Short mmCIF file of C-alpha atoms in Angstrom, two decimals:
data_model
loop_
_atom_site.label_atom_id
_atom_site.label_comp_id
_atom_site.label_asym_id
_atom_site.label_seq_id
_atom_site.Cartn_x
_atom_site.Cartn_y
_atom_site.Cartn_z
CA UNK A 1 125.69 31.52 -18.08
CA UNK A 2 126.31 34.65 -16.36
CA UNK A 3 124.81 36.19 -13.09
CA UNK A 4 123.07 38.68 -15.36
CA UNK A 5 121.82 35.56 -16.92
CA UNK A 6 120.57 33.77 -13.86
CA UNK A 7 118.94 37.00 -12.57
CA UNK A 8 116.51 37.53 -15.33
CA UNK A 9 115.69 33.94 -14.99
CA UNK A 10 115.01 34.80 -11.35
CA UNK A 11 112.59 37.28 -12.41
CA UNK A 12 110.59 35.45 -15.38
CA UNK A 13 110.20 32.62 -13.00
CA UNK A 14 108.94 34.00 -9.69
CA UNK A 15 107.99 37.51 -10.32
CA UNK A 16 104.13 36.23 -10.89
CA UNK A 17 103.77 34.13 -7.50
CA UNK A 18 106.25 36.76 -5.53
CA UNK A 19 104.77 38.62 -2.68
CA UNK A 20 107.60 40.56 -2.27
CA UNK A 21 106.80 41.65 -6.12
CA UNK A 22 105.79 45.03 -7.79
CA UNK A 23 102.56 45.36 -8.45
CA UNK A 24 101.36 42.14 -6.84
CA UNK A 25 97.90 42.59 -4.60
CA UNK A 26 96.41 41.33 -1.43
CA UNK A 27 93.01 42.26 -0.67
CA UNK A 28 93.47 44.73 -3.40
CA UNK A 29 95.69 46.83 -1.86
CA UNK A 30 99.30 48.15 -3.00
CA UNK A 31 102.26 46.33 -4.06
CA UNK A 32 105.48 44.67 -2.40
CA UNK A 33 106.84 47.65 -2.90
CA UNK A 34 104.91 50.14 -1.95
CA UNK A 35 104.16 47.71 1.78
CA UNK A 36 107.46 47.80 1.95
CA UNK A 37 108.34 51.59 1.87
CA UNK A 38 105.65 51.66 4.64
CA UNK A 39 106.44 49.29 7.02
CA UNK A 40 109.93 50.78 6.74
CA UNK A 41 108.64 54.41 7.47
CA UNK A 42 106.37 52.77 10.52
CA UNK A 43 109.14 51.21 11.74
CA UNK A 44 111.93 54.33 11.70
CA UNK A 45 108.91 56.29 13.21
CA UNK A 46 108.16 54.37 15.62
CA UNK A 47 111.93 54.30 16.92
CA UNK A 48 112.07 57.16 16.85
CA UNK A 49 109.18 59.07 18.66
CA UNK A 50 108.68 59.27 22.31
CA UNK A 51 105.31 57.60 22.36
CA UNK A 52 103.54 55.42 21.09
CA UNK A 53 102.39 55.68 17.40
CA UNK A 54 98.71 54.63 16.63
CA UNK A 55 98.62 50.92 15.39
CA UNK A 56 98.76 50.67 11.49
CA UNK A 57 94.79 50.99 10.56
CA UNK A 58 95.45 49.84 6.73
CA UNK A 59 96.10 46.20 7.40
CA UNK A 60 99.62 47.19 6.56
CA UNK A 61 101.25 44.35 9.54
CA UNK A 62 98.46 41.92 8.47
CA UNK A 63 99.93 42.13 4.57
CA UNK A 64 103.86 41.59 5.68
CA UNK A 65 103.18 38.64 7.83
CA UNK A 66 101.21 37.44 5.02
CA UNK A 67 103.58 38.24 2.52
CA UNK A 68 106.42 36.45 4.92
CA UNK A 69 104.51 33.54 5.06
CA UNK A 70 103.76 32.65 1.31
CA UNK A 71 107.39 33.37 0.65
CA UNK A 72 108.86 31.19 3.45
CA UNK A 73 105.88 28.45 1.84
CA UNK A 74 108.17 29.06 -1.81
CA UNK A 75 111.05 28.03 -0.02
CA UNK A 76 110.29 25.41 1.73
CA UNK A 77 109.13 24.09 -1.77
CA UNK A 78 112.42 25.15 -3.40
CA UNK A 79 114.46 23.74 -0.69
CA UNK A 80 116.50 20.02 -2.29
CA UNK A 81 116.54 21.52 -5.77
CA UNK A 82 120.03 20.76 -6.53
CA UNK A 83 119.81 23.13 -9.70
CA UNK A 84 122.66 25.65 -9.20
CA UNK A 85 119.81 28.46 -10.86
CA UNK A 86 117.22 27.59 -8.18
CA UNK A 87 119.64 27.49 -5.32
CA UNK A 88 121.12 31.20 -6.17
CA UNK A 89 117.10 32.04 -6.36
CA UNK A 90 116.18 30.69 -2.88
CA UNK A 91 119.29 32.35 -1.87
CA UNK A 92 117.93 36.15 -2.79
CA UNK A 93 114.65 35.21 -1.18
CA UNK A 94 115.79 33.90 2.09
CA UNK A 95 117.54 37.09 1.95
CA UNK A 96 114.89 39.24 1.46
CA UNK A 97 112.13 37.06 3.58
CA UNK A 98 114.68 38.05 6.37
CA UNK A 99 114.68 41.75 5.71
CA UNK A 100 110.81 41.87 6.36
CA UNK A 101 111.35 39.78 9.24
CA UNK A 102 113.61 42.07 10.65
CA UNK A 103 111.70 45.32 10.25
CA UNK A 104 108.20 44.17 11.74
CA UNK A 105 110.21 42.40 14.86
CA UNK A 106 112.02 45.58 15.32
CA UNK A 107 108.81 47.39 14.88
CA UNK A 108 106.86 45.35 17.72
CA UNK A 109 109.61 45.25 19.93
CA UNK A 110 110.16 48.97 19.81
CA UNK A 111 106.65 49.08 20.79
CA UNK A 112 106.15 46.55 23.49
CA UNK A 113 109.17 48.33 25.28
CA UNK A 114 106.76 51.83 25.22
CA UNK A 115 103.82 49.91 26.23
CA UNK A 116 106.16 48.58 29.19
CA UNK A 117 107.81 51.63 30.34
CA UNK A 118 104.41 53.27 30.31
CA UNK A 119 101.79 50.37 30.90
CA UNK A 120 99.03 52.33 32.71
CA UNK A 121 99.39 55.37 30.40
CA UNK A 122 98.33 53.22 27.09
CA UNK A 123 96.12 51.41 29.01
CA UNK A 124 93.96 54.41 30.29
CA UNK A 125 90.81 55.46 27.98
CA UNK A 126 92.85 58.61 25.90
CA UNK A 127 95.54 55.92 24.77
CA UNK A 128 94.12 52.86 24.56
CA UNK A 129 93.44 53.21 21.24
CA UNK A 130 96.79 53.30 19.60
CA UNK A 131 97.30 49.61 20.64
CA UNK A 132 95.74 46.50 18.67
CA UNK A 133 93.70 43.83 20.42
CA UNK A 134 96.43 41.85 21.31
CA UNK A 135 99.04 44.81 22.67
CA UNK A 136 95.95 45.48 24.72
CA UNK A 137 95.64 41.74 25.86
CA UNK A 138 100.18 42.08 26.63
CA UNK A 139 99.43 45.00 28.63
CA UNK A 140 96.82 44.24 30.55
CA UNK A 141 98.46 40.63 31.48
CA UNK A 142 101.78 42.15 32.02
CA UNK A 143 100.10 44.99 34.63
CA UNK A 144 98.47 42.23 36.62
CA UNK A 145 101.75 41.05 37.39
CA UNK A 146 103.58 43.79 38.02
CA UNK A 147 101.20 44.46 40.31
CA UNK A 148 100.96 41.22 41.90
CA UNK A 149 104.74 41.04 42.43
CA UNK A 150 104.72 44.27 44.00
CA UNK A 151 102.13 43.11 46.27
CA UNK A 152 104.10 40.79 47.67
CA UNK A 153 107.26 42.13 47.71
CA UNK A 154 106.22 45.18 49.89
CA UNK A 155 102.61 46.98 48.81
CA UNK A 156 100.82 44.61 50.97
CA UNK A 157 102.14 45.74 54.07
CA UNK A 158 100.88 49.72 53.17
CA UNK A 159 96.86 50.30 54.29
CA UNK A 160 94.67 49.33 51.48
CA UNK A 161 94.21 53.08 50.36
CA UNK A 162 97.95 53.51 49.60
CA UNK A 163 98.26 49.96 47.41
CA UNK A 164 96.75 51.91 44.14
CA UNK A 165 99.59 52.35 41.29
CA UNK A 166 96.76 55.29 39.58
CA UNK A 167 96.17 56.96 42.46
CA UNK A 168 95.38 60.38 41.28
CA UNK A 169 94.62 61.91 44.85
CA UNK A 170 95.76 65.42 45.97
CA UNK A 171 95.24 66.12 42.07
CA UNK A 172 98.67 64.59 41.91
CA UNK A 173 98.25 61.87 38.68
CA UNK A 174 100.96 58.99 39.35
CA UNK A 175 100.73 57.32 36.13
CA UNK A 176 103.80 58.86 33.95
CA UNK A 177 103.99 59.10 30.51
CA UNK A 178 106.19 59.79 27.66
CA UNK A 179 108.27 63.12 27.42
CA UNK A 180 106.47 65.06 24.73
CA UNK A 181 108.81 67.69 24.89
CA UNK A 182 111.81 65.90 23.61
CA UNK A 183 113.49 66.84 20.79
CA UNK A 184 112.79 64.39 17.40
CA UNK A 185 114.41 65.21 13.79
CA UNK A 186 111.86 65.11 11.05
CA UNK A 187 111.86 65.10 7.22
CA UNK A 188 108.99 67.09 5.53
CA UNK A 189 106.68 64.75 3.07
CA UNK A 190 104.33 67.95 1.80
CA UNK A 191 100.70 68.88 2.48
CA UNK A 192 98.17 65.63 2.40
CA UNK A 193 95.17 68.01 2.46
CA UNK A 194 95.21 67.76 -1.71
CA UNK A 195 96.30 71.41 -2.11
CA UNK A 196 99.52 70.25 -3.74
CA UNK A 197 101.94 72.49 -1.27
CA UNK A 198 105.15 71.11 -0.78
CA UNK A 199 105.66 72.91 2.64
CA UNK A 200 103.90 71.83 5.54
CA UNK A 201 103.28 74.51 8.48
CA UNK A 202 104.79 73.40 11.70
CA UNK A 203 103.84 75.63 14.42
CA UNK A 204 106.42 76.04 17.30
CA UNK A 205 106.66 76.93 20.49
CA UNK A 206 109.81 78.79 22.10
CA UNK A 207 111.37 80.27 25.11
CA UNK A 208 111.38 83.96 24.09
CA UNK A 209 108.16 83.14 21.82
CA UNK A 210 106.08 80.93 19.44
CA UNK A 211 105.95 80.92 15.89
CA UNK A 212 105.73 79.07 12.58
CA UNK A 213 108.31 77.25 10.05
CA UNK A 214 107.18 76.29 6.66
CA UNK A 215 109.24 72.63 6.18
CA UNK A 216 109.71 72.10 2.56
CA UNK A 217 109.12 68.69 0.96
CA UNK A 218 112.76 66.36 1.69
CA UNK A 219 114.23 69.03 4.22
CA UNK A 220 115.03 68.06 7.81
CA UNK A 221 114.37 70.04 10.72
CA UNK A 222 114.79 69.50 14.66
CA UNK A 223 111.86 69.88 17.31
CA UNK A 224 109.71 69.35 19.92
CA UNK A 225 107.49 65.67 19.51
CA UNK A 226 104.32 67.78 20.66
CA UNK A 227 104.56 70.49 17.95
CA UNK A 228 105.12 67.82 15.03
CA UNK A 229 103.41 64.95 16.11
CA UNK A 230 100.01 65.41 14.72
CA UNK A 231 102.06 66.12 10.98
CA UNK A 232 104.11 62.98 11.69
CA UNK A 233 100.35 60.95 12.26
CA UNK A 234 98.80 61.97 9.10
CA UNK A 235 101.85 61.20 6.97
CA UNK A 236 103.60 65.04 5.95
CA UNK A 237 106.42 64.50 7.91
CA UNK A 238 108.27 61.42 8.95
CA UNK A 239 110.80 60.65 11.70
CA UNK A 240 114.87 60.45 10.73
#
């Protein structure tokens, strides 16, 4: 028996009952696959903007840890088989139960460390709503003690109208935020409107002028987060 041999035994035997599988279904929606090509998109997005990216709305985190779970269920159920064919199976699953592992913990830690740098910002009204119910809960716990320690350390000896981190008095706003001006490389994806265009308009905004670049479907252009940002949200262009 070859590897070729071993692999297509792989495939008879665990395809069915494999998350991780084309064309299997949770809920009804999309394949291991197709989850898969998303979550890694979210995730290289998500690295690579300046702020934070609206939480997944499709259940799309919900189906991975799902997905991770029923897998790491096979293997525990695999695990003792002393059958060399079984043990090069668990092998390739382990393997690939720790490639979805890696891309959603990459994904959440790239955002807890925006919702750190910039607690107040995502917590205020405009941007709450890009974090789930329990970033929201993180944030929240995590400003109460960053205020608390800076309390003690030395806002409590200031007067009581100086111990405010949102003071926005003198029309001067002291909650920061992200740079939206910084420079991101993107890939066009094509018009999601269901006009069929390949291009996708990005309108941009220079020093001697503005003015607009049609981005062809698979080319890769460089600029500003704020001029492509809204593209990059409804899915015709993607972060590189």
């Amino acid at each position: 028996m070859d590897i070729n041999d071993i692999l297509e035994d792989l495939n008879a035997r665990h395809l069915e009952r494999d998350p991780f599988a084309e064309g299997d279904e949770f809920e009804g929606r999309g394949s291991g696959q197709a989850d898969l090509q998303a979550l890694t998109r979210a995730w290289v997005n998500e690295r690579g903007a300046t702020e934070l990216l609206p939480w997944p709305k499709d259940g799309l985190i919900d189906r991975a840890t799902n997905r991770i779970k029923q897998q790491i269920e096979l293997v525990e159920q695999m695990t003792g088989d002393m059958d060399p064919k079984t043990n090069f199976s668990l092998i390739i699953i382990q393997t690939e139960v720790e490639r979805w592992k890696f891309l959603i913990r990459s994904y959440l830690r790239a955002r807890i460390a925006k919702i750190d740098k910039h607690t107040l910002h995502y917590l205020s009204p405009e941007h709450s709503g890009r974090l789930n119910e329990t970033e929201i809960a993180y944030a929240t716990r995590h400003q109460q003690l960053l205020h608390s320690h800076y309390l003690s350390s030395f806002l409590g000896s200031f007067p009581q109208n100086l111990q405010n981190l949102n003071d926005t008095a003198g029309g001067i706003n002291m909650i920061g935020g992200p740079d939206e001006e910084e420079g991101v490389f993107v890939r066009g994806l094509g018009a999601r409107d269901g006009s069929g265009e390949s291009a996708v308009a990005v309108h941009g905004r220079g020093r001697d002028g503005d003015g607009e670049v049609d981005v062809e479907r698979g080319e890769v252009v460089i600029a500003r987060w704020s001029d492509v940002k809204d593209l990059v949200e409804k899915g015709e262009m993607e972060l590189v």
